[in-house]
Coordinates of C-alpha atoms in Angstrom, one line a residue:
M1 CA 12.1 45.7 -20.1
T2 CA 9.0 43.7 -19.3
E3 CA 9.2 41.9 -16.0
E4 CA 8.4 38.2 -16.3
K5 CA 5.6 37.0 -14.1
V6 CA 6.3 34.3 -11.5
Y7 CA 5.1 30.7 -12.4
T8 CA 4.7 31.5 -16.1
Y9 CA 6.4 29.8 -19.0
K10 CA 5.8 30.4 -22.6
Y11 CA 6.1 26.7 -23.6
P12 CA 3.4 24.0 -22.9
H13 CA 4.1 22.0 -19.8
A14 CA 2.5 19.2 -17.8
A15 CA 0.4 19.3 -14.7
I16 CA 1.4 17.0 -11.8
T17 CA -0.8 14.8 -9.6
A18 CA -0.3 12.4 -6.7
D19 CA -2.2 9.1 -6.4
N20 CA -2.3 6.9 -3.3
V21 CA -2.3 3.1 -3.4
V22 CA -3.4 2.3 0.2
I23 CA -3.5 -1.4 1.0
G24 CA -5.1 -3.0 4.1
W25 CA -5.7 -6.5 5.3
D26 CA -9.0 -7.7 6.8
G27 CA -7.8 -11.1 8.0
E28 CA -9.0 -12.8 4.8
D29 CA -8.2 -10.5 1.8
L30 CA -6.1 -7.6 0.7
N31 CA -8.2 -4.4 0.4
L32 CA -7.7 -1.1 -1.4
L33 CA -8.8 2.3 -0.2
L34 CA -10.8 3.7 -3.2
V35 CA -12.9 6.7 -4.0
K36 CA -15.8 7.0 -6.4
R37 CA -15.3 10.0 -8.6
K38 CA -18.0 12.7 -8.2
N39 CA -17.0 14.7 -11.4
E40 CA -15.9 14.1 -15.0
P41 CA -13.7 12.6 -16.3
C42 CA -14.4 9.1 -15.2
K43 CA -17.5 10.2 -13.2
N44 CA -18.8 7.4 -10.9
Q45 CA -15.8 5.2 -11.5
W46 CA -13.6 3.9 -8.7
A47 CA -10.1 5.4 -8.5
F48 CA -7.2 5.9 -6.1
P49 CA -7.4 8.9 -3.8
G50 CA -5.4 11.7 -5.3
G51 CA -5.3 15.1 -7.1
F52 CA -3.4 18.0 -8.5
M53 CA -0.3 19.3 -6.7
E54 CA -0.5 22.9 -5.7
I55 CA 2.2 25.4 -6.7
D56 CA 3.5 25.8 -3.2
E57 CA 3.7 22.2 -1.9
T58 CA 5.8 19.1 -2.4
I59 CA 4.5 16.0 -4.1
E60 CA 4.7 14.2 -0.8
H61 CA 2.5 16.8 0.9
C62 CA 0.1 16.7 -2.0
A63 CA -0.3 13.0 -1.6
E64 CA -1.0 13.3 2.1
R65 CA -3.4 16.2 1.7
E66 CA -5.4 14.6 -1.1
L67 CA -5.8 11.4 0.8
M68 CA -7.0 13.3 3.9
E69 CA -9.3 15.6 1.9
E70 CA -11.0 12.8 0.0
T71 CA -11.1 10.0 2.6
T72 CA -10.3 11.5 6.1
F73 CA -7.6 8.8 6.3
Q74 CA -4.1 9.5 7.4
V75 CA -1.1 7.2 7.0
Q76 CA 2.1 7.2 9.1
R77 CA 4.4 6.1 6.3
M78 CA 4.2 5.9 2.5
E79 CA 6.8 5.4 -0.2
Q80 CA 7.0 6.7 -3.7
L81 CA 6.1 3.9 -6.1
M82 CA 7.0 5.4 -9.5
V83 CA 6.0 8.1 -12.0
F84 CA 3.3 7.4 -14.7
S85 CA 3.5 9.7 -17.7
T86 CA 1.7 8.1 -20.6
V87 CA 0.8 11.0 -22.9
D88 CA -3.0 10.4 -23.0
R89 CA -3.5 9.1 -19.5
D90 CA -5.8 12.1 -18.6
P91 CA -8.3 13.6 -21.1
R92 CA -8.3 17.0 -19.4
E93 CA -4.7 18.0 -20.1
R94 CA -1.1 16.6 -20.2
V95 CA -0.8 15.1 -16.7
L96 CA 1.8 13.0 -15.1
T97 CA 1.3 11.4 -11.7
V98 CA 3.5 10.3 -8.9
A99 CA 2.1 7.2 -7.2
F100 CA 2.6 6.4 -3.6
L101 CA 2.2 3.1 -1.8
A102 CA 1.1 2.7 1.8
L103 CA 0.5 -0.5 3.9
V104 CA -1.9 0.2 6.7
K105 CA -4.2 -1.3 9.3
M106 CA -7.7 -0.6 8.1
E107 CA -9.9 2.0 9.7
E108 CA -13.2 3.7 8.9
V109 CA -13.1 6.2 6.1
E110 CA -15.5 8.9 5.0
A111 CA -15.9 10.6 1.5
K112 CA -15.0 14.3 1.4
D113 CA -14.1 16.9 -1.1
D114 CA -14.7 15.8 -4.7
A115 CA -15.2 12.1 -3.8
A116 CA -18.7 10.8 -4.1
E117 CA -17.9 7.8 -1.9
A118 CA -14.8 6.3 -0.2
K119 CA -14.5 2.8 1.0
W120 CA -12.3 -0.3 1.3
V121 CA -12.7 -2.7 -1.6
K122 CA -11.4 -6.2 -1.7
L123 CA -8.7 -6.6 -4.2
K124 CA -10.4 -9.7 -5.7
D125 CA -13.6 -7.7 -6.4
I126 CA -11.9 -5.0 -8.4
S127 CA -12.5 -5.3 -12.2
H128 CA -11.6 -1.8 -13.6
L129 CA -10.4 1.5 -12.2
A130 CA -10.5 5.0 -13.6
F131 CA -7.7 6.5 -15.8
D132 CA -4.6 4.2 -15.9
H133 CA -5.1 3.1 -12.3
D134 CA -5.3 -0.6 -13.3
Y135 CA -1.7 -0.3 -14.5
I136 CA -0.7 1.6 -11.4
L137 CA -2.2 -1.2 -9.3
E138 CA -0.3 -3.8 -11.3
K139 CA 3.0 -2.0 -10.5
A140 CA 2.0 -1.5 -6.9
L141 CA 1.4 -5.3 -6.5
E142 CA 4.7 -6.0 -8.2
R143 CA 6.5 -3.8 -5.7
L144 CA 4.6 -5.4 -2.8
R145 CA 5.8 -8.9 -3.8
E146 CA 9.4 -7.7 -4.2
K147 CA 9.4 -6.0 -0.8
L148 CA 7.9 -9.1 1.0
F149 CA 11.3 -10.8 1.0
L150 CA 13.4 -7.7 1.7
E151 CA 11.4 -6.0 4.6
P152 CA 9.0 -7.0 7.3
I153 CA 6.1 -5.4 5.5
C154 CA 3.5 -8.0 6.6
F155 CA 3.7 -6.6 10.1
D156 CA 2.3 -3.2 8.9
L157 CA -0.9 -5.0 7.9
L158 CA -1.3 -7.4 10.9
N159 CA -2.4 -6.7 14.4
E160 CA 0.3 -6.4 17.0
E161 CA -0.3 -10.0 18.0
F162 CA -1.1 -12.6 15.4
T163 CA -1.1 -16.3 14.8
M164 CA 1.1 -18.2 12.4
H165 CA -2.1 -19.1 10.4
E166 CA -2.9 -15.4 10.0
L167 CA 0.7 -14.6 8.8
Q168 CA 0.6 -17.5 6.3
R169 CA -2.7 -16.4 4.9
L170 CA -1.3 -12.9 4.3
Y171 CA 1.8 -14.2 2.6
E172 CA -0.3 -16.4 0.4
A173 CA -2.6 -13.5 -0.5
I174 CA 0.3 -11.2 -1.5
L175 CA 2.4 -13.7 -3.6
P176 CA -0.1 -15.5 -4.3
V177 CA 0.9 -19.1 -3.7
K178 CA -0.1 -21.9 -1.3
F179 CA 2.4 -23.1 1.4
E180 CA 2.5 -26.3 3.3
R181 CA 1.9 -25.2 6.9
K182 CA 4.8 -26.9 8.7
I183 CA 7.3 -25.8 6.1
F184 CA 6.1 -22.2 6.2
E185 CA 6.2 -22.1 10.0
R186 CA 9.6 -23.7 10.2
K187 CA 11.1 -21.2 7.7
I188 CA 9.5 -18.1 9.2
L189 CA 10.6 -19.0 12.7
S190 CA 14.2 -19.7 11.4
W191 CA 14.4 -16.0 10.5
G192 CA 14.4 -15.2 14.2
I193 CA 12.3 -12.1 14.0
L194 CA 9.2 -13.4 15.8
K195 CA 8.7 -13.5 19.5
K196 CA 6.1 -15.9 21.0
V197 CA 3.4 -14.2 23.2
E198 CA 2.8 -15.9 26.5
K199 CA -0.9 -16.1 27.1
D200 CA -2.2 -16.5 30.7
T201 CA -4.7 -19.3 30.0
T202 CA -5.1 -23.0 30.6
K203 CA -7.2 -23.5 27.5
P204 CA -5.5 -25.0 24.4
M205 CA -5.3 -22.4 21.6
E206 CA -3.1 -21.4 18.7
E207 CA 0.1 -19.7 19.6
F208 CA 0.4 -15.9 19.1
Y209 CA 3.5 -14.0 18.0
R210 CA 4.8 -10.5 17.9
F211 CA 7.2 -8.9 15.4
D212 CA 10.6 -8.4 17.1
R213 CA 12.0 -5.2 15.5
N214 CA 15.2 -5.3 17.5
E215 CA 16.0 -8.8 16.1
Y216 CA 15.1 -7.6 12.6
E217 CA 17.5 -4.7 12.9
K218 CA 20.3 -7.1 13.7
R219 CA 19.5 -9.4 10.8
K220 CA 18.2 -7.1 8.1
E221 CA 21.4 -7.2 6.1
K222 CA 20.5 -10.8 5.2
R223 CA 17.9 -10.8 2.5
F224 CA 14.9 -13.1 2.9
N225 CA 15.2 -15.3 -0.2
K226 CA 12.0 -16.3 -2.0
L227 CA 13.4 -19.6 -3.2
E228 CA 14.3 -20.6 0.3
L229 CA 10.8 -20.0 1.5
L230 CA 9.2 -21.9 -1.4

């Protein structure tokens, strides 16, 4: 009886990749961490950092490894967005990808491995991405807008101390809508999850706040309703 080899299967099957949608905030605009592809297919096109899963790793480890190898950037927390499996999404072979979403504070990045370049690109400046990454981005932004009223995701993008103006600009960039300043401030403060920062200064200045995680944990069972904010 012939012994069957490990990791062999007589029927065609798909390869698996991980792609990382990493979003940062520069104080004015949402930014995406992108790499310019060094090789075909889609050579010289911008894409999300990612690559093929190795046979002895999980898809989560693949996502973290590929992000580090291509951009030298590490994230503390990422979530699985969804699986993309359009039959012709990759011209090399049958490939499905598991996309991950991460919200981070922006840091310097450096292209490594098979990335010709790695950099932060303003969301508003992106016209077309490689493969089906435009569609992946669309779904990532949908998820971001949904999460905005369920979790305190804005505070992953802001500095530890921030002004109400900065918080409002971020909300407006994500949704995107425009809010009347006083209505926005009144509604946000009514949630009870911000703590005012006392500044040791006599000069008039805009007030700073911190995210109060303890208060959020007490209140998180109450969903933040989009219609109430608008």
